[in-house]
mmCIF file of C-alpha atoms in Angstrom:
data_model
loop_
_atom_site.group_PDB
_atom_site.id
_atom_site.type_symbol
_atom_site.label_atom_id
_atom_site.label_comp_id
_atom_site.label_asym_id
_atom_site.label_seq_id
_atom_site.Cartn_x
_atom_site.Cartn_y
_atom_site.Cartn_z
ATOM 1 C CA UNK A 1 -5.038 11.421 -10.562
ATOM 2 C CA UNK A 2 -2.500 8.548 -10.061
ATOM 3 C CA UNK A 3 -0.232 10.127 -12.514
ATOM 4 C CA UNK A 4 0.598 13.711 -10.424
ATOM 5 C CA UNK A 5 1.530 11.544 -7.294
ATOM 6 C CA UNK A 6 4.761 11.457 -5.946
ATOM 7 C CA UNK A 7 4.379 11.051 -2.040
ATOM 8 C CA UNK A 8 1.797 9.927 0.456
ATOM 9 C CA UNK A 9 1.040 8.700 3.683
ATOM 10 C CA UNK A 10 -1.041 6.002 5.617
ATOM 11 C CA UNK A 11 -1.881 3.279 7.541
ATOM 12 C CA UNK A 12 -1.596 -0.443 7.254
ATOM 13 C CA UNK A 13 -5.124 -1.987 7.292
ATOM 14 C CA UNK A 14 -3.934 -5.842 6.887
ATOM 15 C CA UNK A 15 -1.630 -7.766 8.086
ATOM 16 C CA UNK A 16 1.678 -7.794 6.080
ATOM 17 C CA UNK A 17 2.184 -10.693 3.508
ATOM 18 C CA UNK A 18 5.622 -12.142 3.174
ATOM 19 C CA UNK A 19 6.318 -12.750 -0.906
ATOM 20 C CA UNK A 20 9.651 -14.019 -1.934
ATOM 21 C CA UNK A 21 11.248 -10.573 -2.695
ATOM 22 C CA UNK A 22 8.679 -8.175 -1.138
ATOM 23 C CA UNK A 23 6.429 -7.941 1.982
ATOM 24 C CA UNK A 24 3.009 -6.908 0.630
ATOM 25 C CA UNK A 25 0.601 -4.791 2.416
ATOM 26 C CA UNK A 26 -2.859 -3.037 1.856
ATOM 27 C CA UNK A 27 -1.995 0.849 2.371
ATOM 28 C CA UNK A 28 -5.521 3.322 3.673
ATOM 29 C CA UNK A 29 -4.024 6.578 2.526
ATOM 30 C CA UNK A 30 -4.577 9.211 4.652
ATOM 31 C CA UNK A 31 -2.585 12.051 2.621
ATOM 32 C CA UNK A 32 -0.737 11.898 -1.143
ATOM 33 C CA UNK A 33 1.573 14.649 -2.210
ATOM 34 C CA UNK A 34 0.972 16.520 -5.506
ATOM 35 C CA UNK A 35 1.538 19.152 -7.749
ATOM 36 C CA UNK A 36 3.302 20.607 -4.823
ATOM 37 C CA UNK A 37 1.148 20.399 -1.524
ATOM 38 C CA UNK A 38 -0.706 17.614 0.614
ATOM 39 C CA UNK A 39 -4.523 16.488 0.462
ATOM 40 C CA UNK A 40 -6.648 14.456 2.096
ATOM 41 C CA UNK A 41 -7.064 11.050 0.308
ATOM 42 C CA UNK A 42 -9.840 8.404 1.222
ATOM 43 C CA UNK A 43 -8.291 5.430 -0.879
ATOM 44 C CA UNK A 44 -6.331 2.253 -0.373
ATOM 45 C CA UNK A 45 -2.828 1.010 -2.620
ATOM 46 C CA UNK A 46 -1.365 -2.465 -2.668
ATOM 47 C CA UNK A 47 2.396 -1.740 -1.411
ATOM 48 C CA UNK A 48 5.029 -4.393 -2.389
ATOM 49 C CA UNK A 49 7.741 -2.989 -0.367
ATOM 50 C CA UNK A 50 11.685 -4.362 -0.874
ATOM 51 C CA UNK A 51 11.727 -7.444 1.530
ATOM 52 C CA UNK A 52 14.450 -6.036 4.691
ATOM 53 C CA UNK A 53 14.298 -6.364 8.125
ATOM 54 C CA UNK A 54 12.078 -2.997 8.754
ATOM 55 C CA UNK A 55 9.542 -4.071 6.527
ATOM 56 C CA UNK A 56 8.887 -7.469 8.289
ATOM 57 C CA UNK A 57 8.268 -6.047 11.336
ATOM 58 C CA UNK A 58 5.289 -3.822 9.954
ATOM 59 C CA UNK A 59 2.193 -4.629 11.820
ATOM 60 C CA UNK A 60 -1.907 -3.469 11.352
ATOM 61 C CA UNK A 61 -2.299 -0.305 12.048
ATOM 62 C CA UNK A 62 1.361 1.877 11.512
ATOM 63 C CA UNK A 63 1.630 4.536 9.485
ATOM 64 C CA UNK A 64 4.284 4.900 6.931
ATOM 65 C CA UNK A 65 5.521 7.687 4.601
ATOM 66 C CA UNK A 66 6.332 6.787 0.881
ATOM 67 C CA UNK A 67 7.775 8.504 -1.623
ATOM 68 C CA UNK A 68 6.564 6.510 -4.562
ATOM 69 C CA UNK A 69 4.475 7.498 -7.493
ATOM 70 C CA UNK A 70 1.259 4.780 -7.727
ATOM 71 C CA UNK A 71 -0.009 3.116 -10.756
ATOM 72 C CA UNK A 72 -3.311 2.046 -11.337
ATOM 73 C CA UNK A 73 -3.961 -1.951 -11.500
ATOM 74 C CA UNK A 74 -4.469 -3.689 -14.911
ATOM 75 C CA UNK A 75 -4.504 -6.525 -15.940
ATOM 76 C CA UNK A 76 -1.849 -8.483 -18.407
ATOM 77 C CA UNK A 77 -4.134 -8.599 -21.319
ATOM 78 C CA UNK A 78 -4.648 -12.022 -21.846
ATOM 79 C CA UNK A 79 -7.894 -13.852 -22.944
ATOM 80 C CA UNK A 80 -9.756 -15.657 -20.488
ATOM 81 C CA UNK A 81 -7.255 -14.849 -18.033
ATOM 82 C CA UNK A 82 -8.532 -13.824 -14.121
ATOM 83 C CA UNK A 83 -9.812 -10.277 -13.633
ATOM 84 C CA UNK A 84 -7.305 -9.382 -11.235
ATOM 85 C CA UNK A 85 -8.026 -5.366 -11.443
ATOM 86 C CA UNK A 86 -12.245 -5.972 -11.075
ATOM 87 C CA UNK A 87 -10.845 -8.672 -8.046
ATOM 88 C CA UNK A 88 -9.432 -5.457 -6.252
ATOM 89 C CA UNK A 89 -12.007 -3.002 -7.445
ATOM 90 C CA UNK A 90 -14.614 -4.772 -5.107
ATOM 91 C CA UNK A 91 -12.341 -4.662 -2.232
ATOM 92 C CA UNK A 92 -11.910 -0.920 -3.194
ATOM 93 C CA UNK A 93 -8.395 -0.656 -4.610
ATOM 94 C CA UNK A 94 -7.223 1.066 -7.483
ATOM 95 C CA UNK A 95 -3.626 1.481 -6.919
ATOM 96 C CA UNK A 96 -0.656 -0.492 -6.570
ATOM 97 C CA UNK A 97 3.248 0.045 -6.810
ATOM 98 C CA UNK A 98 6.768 -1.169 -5.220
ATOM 99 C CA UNK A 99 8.593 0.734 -2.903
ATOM 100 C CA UNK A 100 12.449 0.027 -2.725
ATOM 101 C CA UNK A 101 13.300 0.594 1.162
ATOM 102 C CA UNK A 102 15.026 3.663 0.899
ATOM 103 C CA UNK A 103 11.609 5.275 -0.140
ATOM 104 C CA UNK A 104 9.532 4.953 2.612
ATOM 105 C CA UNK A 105 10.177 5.075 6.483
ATOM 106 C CA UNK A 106 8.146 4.445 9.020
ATOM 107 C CA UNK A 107 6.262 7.530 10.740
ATOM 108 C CA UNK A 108 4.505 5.803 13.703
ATOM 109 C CA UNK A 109 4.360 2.352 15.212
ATOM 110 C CA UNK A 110 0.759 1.699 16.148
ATOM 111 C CA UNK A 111 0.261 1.701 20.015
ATOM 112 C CA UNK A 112 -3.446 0.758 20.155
ATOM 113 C CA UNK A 113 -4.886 -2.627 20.900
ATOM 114 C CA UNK A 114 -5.665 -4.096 17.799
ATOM 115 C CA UNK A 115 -7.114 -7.892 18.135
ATOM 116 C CA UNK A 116 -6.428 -8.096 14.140
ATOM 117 C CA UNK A 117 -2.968 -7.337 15.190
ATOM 118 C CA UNK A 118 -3.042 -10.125 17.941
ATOM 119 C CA UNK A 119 -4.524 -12.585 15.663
#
């Protein structure tokens, strides 16, 4: 599935975490582009988006367009090293990639009272 990818849309469903080159964020998907046309998704990635000024001011709950193919998680192969992919399975992500900031845009700023967002 992951491989035929190329575009898709959706929310922000934690808050943003600052790395030291890239803000990461837990995408829901709402809609990936493939093979040519949009469908409905029920999913969630792991964005690293290219640390800028835009992408710091992301917040719960706004939707963003990216134009990204995603790759599922794996881990590094090493023995007796932490199961980083089964860590993510159980919170129900499979996917993960990094943006550069000319490949996604913001589509709409989230205008509903969020108490996550507060906190």
């Amino acid at each position: 599935m992951a491989d035929s990818i190329t575009a898709f849309k959706g929310s922000i469903k934690r808050a943003p975490d600052e790395k030291a080159k890239s803000i990461a964020c837990i995408l829901d998907l709402d809609q990936v582009y493939k093979k040519g046309s949009w469908e409905k998704a029920n999913s969630q990635v792991l964005l690293y988006l290219e640390k800028d000024s835009l992408a710091k001011l992301l917040e719960v709950g706004d939707e963003i367009l990216v134009a990204s193919k995603i790759d599922r998680v794996h881990n590094n192969g090493n023995p007796n090293e932490f199961d980083y992919a089964k860590y993510l399975q159980h919170r129900h992500i499979l996917y993960s990639t990094y943006v550069r900031k000319s490949s996604w845009k913001l589509v709409q700023k989230n205008q509903v009272f969020n108490l996550q967002r507060v906190a």
